[in-house]
Coordinates of C-alpha atoms (C1' of nucleotides) in Angstrom, one line a residue:
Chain E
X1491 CA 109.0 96.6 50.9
X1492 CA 107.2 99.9 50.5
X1493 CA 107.7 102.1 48.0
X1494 CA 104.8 104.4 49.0
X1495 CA 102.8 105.9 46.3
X1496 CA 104.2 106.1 43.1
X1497 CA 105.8 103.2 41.6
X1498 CA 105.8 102.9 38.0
X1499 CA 103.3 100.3 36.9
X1500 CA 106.9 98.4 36.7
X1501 CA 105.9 98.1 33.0
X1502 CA 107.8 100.0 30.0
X1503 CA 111.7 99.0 29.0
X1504 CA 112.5 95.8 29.3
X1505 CA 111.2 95.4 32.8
X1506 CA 113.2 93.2 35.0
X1507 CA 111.1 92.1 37.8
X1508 CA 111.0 94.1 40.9
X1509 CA 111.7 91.2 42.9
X1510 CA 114.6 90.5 41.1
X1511 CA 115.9 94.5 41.5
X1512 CA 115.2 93.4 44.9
X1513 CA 117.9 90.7 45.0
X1514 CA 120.6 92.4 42.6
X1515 CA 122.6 94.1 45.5
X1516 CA 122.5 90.6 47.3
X1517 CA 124.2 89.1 44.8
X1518 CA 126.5 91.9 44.2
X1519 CA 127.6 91.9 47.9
X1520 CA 128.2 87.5 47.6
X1521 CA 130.1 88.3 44.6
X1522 CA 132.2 91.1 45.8
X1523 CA 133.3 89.1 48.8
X1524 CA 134.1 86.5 45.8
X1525 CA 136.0 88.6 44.0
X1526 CA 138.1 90.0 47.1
X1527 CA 139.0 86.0 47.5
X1528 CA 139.8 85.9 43.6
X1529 CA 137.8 83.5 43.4
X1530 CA 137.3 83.3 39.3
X1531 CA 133.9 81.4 38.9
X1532 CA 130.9 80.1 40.8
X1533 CA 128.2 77.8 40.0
X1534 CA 124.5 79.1 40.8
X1535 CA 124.2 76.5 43.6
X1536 CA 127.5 78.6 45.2
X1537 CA 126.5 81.9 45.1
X1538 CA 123.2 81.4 46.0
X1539 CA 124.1 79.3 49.0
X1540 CA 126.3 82.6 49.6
X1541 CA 123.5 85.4 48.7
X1542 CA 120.8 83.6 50.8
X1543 CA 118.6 82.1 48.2
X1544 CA 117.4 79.1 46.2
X1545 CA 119.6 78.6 42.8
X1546 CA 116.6 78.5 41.0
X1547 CA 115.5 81.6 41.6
X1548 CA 118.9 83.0 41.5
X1549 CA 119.1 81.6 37.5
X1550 CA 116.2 83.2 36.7
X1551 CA 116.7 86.2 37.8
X1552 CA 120.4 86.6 36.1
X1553 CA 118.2 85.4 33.0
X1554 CA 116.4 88.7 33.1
X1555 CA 119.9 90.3 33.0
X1556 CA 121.3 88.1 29.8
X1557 CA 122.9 85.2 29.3
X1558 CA 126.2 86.1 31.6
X1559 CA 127.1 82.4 32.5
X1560 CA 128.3 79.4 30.9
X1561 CA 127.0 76.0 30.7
X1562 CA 128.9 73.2 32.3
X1563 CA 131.0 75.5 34.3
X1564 CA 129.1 78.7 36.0
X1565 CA 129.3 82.8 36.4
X1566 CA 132.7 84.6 36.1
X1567 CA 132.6 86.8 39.1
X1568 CA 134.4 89.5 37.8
X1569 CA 132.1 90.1 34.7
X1570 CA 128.7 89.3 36.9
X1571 CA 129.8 92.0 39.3
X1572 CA 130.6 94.4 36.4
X1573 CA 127.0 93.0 35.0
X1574 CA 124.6 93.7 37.9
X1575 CA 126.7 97.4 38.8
X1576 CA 125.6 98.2 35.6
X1577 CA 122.5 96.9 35.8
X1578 CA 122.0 99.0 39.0
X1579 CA 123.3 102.5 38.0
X1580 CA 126.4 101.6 40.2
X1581 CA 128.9 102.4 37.9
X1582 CA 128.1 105.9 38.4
X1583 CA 128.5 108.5 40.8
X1584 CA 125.1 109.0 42.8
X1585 CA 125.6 112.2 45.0
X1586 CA 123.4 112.0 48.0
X1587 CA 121.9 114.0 50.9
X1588 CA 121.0 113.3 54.3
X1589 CA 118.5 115.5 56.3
X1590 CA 118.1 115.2 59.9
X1591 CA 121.3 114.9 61.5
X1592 CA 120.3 112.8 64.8
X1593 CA 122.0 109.9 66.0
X1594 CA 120.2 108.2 63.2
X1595 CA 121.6 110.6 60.7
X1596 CA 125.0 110.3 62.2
X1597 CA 124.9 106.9 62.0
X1598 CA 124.3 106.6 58.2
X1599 CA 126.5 109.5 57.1
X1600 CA 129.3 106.8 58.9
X1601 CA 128.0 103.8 57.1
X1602 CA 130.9 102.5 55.0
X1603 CA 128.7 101.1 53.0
X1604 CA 128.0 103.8 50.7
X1605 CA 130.7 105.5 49.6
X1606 CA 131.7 101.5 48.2
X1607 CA 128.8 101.6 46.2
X1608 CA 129.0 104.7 44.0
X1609 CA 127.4 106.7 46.5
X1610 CA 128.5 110.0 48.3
X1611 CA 127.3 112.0 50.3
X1612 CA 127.1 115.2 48.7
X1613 CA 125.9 117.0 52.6
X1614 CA 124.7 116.4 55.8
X1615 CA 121.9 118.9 56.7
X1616 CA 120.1 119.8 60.0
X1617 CA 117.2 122.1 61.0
X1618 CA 119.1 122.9 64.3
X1619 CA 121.3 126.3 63.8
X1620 CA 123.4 125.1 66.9
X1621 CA 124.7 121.7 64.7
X1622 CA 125.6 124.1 61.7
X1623 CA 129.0 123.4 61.2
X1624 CA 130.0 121.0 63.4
X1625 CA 131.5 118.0 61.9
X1626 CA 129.8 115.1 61.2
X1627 CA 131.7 111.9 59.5
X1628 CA 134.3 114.7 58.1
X1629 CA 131.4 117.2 57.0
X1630 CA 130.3 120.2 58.2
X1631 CA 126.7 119.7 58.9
X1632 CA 125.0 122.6 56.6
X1633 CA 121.5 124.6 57.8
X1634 CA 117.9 123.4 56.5
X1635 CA 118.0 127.0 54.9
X1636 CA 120.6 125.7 52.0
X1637 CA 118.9 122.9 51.2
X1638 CA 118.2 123.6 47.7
X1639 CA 121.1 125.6 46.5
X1640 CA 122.8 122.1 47.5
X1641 CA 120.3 120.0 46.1
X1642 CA 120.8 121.6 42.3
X1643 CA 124.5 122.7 43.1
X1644 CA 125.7 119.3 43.3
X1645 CA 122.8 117.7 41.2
X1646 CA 121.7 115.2 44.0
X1647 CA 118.7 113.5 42.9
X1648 CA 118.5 111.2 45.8
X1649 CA 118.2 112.2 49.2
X1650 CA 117.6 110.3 53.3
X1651 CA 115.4 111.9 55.4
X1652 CA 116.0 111.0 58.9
X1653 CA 114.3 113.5 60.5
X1654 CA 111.3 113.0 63.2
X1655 CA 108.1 111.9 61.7
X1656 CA 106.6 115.6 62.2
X1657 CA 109.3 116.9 59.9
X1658 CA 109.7 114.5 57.0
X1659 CA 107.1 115.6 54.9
X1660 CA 107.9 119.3 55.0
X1661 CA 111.5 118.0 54.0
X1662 CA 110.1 115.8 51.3
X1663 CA 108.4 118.2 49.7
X1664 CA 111.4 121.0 49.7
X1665 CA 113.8 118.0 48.3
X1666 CA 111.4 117.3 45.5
X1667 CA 110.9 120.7 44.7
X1668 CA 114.3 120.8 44.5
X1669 CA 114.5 118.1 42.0
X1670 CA 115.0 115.6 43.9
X1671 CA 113.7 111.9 42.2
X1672 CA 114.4 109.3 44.9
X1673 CA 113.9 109.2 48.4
X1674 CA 114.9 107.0 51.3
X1675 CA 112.7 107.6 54.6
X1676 CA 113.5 106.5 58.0
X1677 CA 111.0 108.7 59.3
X1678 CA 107.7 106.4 60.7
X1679 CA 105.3 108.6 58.4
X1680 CA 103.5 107.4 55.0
X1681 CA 105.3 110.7 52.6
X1682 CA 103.4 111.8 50.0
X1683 CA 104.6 112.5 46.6
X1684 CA 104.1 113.6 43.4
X1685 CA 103.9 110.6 40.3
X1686 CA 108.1 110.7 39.0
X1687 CA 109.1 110.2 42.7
X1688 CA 110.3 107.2 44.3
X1689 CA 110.3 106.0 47.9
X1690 CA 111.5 103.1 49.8
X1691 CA 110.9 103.3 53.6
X1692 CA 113.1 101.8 56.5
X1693 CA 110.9 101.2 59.4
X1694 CA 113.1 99.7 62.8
X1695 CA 110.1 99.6 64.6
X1696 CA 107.9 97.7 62.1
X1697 CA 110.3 95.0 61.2
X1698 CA 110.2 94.4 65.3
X1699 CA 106.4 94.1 65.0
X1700 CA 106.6 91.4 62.4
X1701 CA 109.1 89.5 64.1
X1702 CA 107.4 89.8 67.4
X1703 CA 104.6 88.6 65.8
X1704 CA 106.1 85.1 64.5
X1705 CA 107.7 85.0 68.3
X1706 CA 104.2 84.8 69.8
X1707 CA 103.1 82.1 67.1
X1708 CA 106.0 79.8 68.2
X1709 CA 105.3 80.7 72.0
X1710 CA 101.8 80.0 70.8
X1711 CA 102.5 76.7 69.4
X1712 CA 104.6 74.9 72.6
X1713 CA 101.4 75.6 74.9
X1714 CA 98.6 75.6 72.2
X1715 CA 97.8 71.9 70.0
X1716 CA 95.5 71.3 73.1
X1717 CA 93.5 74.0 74.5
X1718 CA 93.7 76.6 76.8
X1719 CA 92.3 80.6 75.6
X1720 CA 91.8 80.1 72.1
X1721 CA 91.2 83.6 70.1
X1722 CA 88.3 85.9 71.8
X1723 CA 86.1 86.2 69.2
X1724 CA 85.3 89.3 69.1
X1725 CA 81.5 89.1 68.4
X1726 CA 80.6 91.8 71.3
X1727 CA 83.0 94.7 72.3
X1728 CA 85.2 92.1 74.7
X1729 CA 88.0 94.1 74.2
X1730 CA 89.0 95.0 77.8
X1731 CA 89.6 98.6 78.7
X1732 CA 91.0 98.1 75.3
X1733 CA 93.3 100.7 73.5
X1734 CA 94.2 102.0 76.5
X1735 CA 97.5 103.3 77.2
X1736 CA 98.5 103.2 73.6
X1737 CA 98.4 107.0 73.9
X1738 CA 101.1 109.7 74.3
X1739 CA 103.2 111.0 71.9
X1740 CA 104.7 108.6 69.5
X1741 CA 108.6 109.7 70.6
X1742 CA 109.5 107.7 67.1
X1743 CA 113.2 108.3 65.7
X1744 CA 115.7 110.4 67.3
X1745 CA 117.6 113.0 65.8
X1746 CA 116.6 116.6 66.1
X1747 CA 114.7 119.0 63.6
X1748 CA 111.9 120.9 65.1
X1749 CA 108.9 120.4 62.9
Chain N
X117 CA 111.8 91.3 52.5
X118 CA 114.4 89.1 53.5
X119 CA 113.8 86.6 56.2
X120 CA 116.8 84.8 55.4
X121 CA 116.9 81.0 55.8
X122 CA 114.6 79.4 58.0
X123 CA 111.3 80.8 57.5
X124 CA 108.4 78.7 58.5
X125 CA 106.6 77.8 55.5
X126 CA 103.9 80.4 56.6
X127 CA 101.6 77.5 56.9
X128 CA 100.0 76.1 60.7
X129 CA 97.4 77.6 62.5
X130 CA 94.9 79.8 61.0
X131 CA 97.4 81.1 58.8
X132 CA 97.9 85.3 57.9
X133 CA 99.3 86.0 55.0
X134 CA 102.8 87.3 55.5
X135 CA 102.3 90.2 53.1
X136 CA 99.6 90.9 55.4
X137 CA 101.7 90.7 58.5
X138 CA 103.8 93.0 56.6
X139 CA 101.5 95.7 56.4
X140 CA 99.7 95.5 60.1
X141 CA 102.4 97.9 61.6
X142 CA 101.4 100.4 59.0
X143 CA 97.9 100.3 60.2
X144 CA 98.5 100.5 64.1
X145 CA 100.8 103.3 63.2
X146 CA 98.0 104.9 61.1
X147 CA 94.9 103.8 63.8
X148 CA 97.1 105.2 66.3
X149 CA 97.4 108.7 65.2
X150 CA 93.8 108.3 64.6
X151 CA 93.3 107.5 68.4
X152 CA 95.4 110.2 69.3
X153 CA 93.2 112.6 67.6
X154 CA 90.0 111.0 69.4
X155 CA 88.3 109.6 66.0
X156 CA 86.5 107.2 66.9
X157 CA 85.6 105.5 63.3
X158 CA 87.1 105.0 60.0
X159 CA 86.7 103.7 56.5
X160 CA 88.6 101.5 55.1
X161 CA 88.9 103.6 52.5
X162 CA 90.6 106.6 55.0
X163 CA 92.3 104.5 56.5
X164 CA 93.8 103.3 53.5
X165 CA 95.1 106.3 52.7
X166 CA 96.5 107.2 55.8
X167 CA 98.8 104.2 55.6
X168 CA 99.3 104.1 51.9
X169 CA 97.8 101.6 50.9
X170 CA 94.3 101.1 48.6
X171 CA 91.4 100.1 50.5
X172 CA 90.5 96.6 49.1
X173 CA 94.3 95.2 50.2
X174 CA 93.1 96.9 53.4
X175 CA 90.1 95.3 53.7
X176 CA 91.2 91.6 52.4
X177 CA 93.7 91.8 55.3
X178 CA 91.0 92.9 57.7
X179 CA 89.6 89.7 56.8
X180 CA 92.2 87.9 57.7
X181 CA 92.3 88.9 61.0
X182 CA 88.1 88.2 61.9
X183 CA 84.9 90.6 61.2
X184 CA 85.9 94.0 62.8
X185 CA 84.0 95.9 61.3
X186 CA 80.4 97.7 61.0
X187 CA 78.6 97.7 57.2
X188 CA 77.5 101.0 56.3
X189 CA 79.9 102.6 59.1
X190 CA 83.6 101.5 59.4
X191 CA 86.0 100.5 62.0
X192 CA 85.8 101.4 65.3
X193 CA 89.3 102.9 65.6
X194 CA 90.1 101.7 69.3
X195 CA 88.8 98.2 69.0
X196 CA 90.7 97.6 66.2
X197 CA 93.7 99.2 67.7
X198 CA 93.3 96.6 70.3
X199 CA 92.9 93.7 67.9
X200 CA 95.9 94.8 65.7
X201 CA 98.3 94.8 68.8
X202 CA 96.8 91.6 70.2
X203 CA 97.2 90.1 66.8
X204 CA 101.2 91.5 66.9
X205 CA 102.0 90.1 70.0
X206 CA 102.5 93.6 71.3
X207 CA 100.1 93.6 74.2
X208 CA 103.2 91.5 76.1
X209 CA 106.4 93.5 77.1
X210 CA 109.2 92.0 74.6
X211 CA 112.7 92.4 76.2
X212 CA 115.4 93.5 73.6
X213 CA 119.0 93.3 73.7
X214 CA 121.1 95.4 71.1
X215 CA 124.5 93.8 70.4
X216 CA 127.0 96.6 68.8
X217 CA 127.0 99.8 70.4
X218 CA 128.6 101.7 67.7
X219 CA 126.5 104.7 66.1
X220 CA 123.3 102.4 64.6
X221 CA 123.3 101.0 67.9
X222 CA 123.4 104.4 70.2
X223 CA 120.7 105.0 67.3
X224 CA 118.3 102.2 67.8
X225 CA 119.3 102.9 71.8
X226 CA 117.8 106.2 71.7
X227 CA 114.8 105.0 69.1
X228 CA 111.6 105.7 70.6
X229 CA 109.5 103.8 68.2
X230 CA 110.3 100.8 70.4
X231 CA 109.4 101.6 73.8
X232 CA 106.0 102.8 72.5
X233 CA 105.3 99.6 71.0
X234 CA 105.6 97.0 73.8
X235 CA 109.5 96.3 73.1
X236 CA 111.7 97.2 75.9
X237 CA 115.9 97.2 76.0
X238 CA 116.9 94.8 78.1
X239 CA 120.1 95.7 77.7
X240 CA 123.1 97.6 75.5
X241 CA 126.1 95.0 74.6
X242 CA 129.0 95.7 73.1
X243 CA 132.7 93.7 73.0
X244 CA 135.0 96.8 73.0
X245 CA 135.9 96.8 77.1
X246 CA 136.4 100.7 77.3
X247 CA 132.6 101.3 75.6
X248 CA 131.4 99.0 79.2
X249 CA 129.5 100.8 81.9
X250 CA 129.4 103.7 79.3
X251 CA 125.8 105.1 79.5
X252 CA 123.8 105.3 76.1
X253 CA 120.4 106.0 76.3
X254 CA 119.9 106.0 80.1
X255 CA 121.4 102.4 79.8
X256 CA 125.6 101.2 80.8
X257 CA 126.6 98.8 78.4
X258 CA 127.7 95.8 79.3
X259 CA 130.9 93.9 78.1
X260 CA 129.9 90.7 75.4
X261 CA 131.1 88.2 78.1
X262 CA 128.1 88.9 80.3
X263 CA 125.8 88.5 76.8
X264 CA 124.6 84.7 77.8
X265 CA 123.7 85.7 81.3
X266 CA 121.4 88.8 80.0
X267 CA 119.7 87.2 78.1
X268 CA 118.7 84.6 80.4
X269 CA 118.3 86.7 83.1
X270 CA 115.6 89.3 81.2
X271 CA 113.8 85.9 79.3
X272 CA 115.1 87.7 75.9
X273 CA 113.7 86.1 72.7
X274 CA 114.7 89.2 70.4
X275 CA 118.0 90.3 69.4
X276 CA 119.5 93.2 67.4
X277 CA 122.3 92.7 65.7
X278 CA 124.4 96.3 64.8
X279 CA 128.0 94.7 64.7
X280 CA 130.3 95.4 62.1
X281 CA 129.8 92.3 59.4
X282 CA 132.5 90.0 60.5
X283 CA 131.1 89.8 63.8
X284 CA 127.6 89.0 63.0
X285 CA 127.5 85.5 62.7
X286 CA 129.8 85.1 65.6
X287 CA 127.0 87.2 67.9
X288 CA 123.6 85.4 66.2
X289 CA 125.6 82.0 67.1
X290 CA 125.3 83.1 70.5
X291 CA 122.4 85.0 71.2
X292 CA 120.9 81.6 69.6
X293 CA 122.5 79.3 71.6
X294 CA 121.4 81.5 74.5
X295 CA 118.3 81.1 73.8
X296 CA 116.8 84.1 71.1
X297 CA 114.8 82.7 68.9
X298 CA 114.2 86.1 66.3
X299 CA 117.0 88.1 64.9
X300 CA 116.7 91.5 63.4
X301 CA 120.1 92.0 61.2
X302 CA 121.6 95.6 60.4
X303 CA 125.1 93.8 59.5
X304 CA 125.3 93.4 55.8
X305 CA 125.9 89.6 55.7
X306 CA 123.8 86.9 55.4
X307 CA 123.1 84.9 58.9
X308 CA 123.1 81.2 58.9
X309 CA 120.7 80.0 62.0
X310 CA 118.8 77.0 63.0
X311 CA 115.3 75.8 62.2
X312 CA 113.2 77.7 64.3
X313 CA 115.1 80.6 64.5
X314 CA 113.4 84.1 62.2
X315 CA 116.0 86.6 61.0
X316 CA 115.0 89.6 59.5
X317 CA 117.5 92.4 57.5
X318 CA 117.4 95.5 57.5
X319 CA 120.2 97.0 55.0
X320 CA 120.4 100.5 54.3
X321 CA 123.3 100.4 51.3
X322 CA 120.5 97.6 49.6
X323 CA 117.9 100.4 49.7
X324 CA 119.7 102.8 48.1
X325 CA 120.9 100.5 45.6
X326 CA 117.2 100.0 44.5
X327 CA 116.4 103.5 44.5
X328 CA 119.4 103.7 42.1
X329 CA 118.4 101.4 39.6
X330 CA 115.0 103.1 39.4
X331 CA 116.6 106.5 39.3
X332 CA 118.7 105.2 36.8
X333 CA 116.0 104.2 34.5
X334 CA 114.1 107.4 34.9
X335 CA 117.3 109.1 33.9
X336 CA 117.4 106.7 30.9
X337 CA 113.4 107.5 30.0
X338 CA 114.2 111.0 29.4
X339 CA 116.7 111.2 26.5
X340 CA 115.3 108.2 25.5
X341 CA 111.4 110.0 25.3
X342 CA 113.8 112.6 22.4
X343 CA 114.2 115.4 24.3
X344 CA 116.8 117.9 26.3
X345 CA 118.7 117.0 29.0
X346 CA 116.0 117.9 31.9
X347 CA 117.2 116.8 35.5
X348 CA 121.0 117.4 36.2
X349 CA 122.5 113.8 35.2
X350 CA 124.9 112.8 38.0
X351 CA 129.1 112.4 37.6
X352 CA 129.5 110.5 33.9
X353 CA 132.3 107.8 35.4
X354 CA 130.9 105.5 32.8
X355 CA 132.3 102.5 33.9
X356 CA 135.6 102.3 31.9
X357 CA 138.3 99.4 33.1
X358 CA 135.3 97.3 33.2
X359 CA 135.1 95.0 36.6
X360 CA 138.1 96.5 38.2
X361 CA 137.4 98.9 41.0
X362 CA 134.7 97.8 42.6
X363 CA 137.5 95.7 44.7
X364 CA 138.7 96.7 48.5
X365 CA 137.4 96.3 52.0
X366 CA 133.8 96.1 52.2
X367 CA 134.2 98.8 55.2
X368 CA 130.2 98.7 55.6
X369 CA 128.5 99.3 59.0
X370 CA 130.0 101.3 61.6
X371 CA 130.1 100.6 65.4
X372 CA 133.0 98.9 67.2
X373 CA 132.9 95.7 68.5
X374 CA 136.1 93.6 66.8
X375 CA 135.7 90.3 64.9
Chain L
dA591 C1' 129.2 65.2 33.4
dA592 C1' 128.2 69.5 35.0
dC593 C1' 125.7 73.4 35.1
dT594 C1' 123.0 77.1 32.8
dG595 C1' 118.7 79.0 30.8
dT596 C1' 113.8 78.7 30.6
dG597 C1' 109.0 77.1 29.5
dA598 C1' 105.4 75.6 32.3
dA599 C1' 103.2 74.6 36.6
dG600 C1' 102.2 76.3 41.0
dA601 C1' 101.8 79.5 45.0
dA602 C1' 101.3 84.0 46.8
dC603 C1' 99.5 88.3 46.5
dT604 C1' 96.5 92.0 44.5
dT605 C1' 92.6 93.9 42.5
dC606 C1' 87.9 93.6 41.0
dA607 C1' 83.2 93.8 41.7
dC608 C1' 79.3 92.8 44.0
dA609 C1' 76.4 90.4 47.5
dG610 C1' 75.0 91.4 52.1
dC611 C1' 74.2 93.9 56.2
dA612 C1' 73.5 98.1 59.3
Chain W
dT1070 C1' 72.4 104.4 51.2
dG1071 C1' 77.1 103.4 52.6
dC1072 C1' 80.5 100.5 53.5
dT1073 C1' 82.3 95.9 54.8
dG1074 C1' 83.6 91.1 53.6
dT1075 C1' 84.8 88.0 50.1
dG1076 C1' 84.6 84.8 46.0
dA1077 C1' 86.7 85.0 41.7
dA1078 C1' 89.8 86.9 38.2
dG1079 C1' 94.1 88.8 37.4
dT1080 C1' 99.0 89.6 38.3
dT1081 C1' 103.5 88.7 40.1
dC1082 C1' 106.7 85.7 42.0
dT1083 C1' 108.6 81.1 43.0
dT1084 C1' 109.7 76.5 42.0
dC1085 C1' 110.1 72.6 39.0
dA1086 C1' 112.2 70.0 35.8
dC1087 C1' 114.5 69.4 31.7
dA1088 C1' 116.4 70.7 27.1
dG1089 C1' 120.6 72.8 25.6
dT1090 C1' 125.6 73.8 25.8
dT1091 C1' 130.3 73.4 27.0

DNA sequence: AACTGTGAAGAACTTCACAGCA
DNA sequence: TGCTGTGAAGTTCTTCACAGTT
């Protein structure tokens, strides 16, 4: 999903498809829980069953990697996992900021599942002088004003903005400037960057719309296959009072920041 | 992105393109702000931009949705806000419950983006006893045993799932059996449901593991391209020992709630 | 016999480019 | 003239089905 501007015409190297980037970390998750079971092979039809998939799609994406498994008998786990880490730049060390320190902030600087994936966070930064300091997840939560002596102190080159949507692409732009390369935005705001710069966007309200969309086909479909107030064309202005109430200000993410 | 099993084969009724689905929320958001502003048309080409996207995907997905627009003008901004909603399902109130008051949860609690956009939280549910009656967000949580009543009580059909990962599919079993019917998944494990039943994941460790492969390869471009050592490479770590590491618990998502 | 690796067919999605309407 | 709506072409992703290997 999204990856704003920017995004490579996926071509150069030998490009693995972004689908299949897509999928890697599934896999990698299936096969660590494997590999915590010492369990020493699987068969394509296993782990995808485990990852979520269909095996097909699974063997072709591994085929884009190599040639890591063997006929007749499957994938060693422990050499897949080692495989797709690679792959994925895991096997490094990816130091990593967060900005915006709300309870969205919070919550991600506790995620466990970072720091088990060759990411650390580098330092927890906040726009409000009142949270400098205080500790957040066992760091001190640093002021908006350092931002880049710790950007290019600690060579981050991937940072989280979980700031409100007014702030993000002020921060954006100081992060890049900074040398940051990679951004992950939780911020309900389209950032704009320059060409080099990647960003993926989490949006909790938007994967709510899309499910409450397939909710209201399925309501749809008990009442519907007869009759009843079939889509109002809209031909004339029907809509009602329409947009209405849709105002105020969009609120969107917690956490504090004053734009 | 990930709709894990079960996911109608997009086909009945006057079928929209899931990609297009997709992208709708990014044009409410974008029409929206536009409202908020009082504009009262736009191009698909502005538009476009505001949401990040070009203006012929914009346009093809219009088309999906009827003839809303004018030839020669635009859109009218607050009609189309209208029919975007409609088409979302967001001009009903959606009760939400949020199972897994830890700090994503107290997050998502305190999220505004939801209230704004037709969902409403139902209610706060978490299985650690001392967290119950606790106020988050204006709301007491309530202790897991009451979770089938709730849900039956406030008509829930969505439920958000912000357990740690071995209690994930223990929750989903019973929010489904009490009746949801869509899932949206923090946990970091894949969800096995019934026919009829949409899950969709959100995973924050998977996002950053994308932006690391694609971080990775611009690192790789550089040297590669002849020249200097431009941004700051992160820790070396290489990836000695092969495979071995990457083992222990999978810690991942915070929050309480016990399996 | 069991299971991978992969060409080739098919489906979904995106982009082009222009006809058609205000 | 300006901009939408959309067939058609192009691209990417998925699935099939089977040859190849252990």
């Amino acid at each position: 999903m999204a990856t704003g501007r920017t995004h490579r015409p996926a071509t150069r190297s030998r490009g693995i498809p972004e689908a299949t980037v897509a999928r890697l970390p599934l896999y990698l998750r299936a096969l660590t829980a494997l590999s915590e079971r010492s369990v020493p092979t699987v068969s394509s039809e296993e782990l995808a069953a485990a990852a979520g998939v269909n095996s097909a799609k699974l063997r072709k994406d591994f085929s884009y990697l190599g040639s890591y498994g063997t006929r007749g008998v499957g994938y060693d786990v422990e050499y897949l996992v080692y495989q797709i880490s690679r792959e994925l730049g895991l096997t490094q060390d990816w130091p990593v900021v967060i900005v915006g320190i709300g309870n969205l902030g919070a919550a991600l600087a506790n995620y466990g599942g970072f720091a088990s994936r060759g990411f650390r966070v580098a330092a927890l930064i906040d726009a409000d002088p009142a949270m400098a300091g205080k500790p957040v997840a066992g760091l001190p939560v640093r002021h908006t004003d350092e931002l880049e002596s710790i950007i290019s102190d600690n060579g981050v080159s991937i940072g989280v903005i979980a700031t409100p949507a007014g702030a993000a692409q002020q921060v954006c732009d100081r992060l890049v400037a900074a040398g940051v390369t990679s951004i992950l935005n939780f911020a309900p705001t389209v950032l704009v960057v320059p060409d080099g710069v990647d960003v993926r966007k989490v949006d909790l309200s938007i994967e709510l719309q899309i499910l409450a969309f397939h909710e209201q086909r399925k309501a749809g479909e008990e009442t519907a296959e007869g009759a009843a107030a079939a889509t109002p064309r809209p031909g004339a202005a029907a809509a009602p009072a329409a947009a209405g109430g849709r105002k105020g200000p969009d609120g969107d993410v917690p956490a504090v920041m004053p734009a």
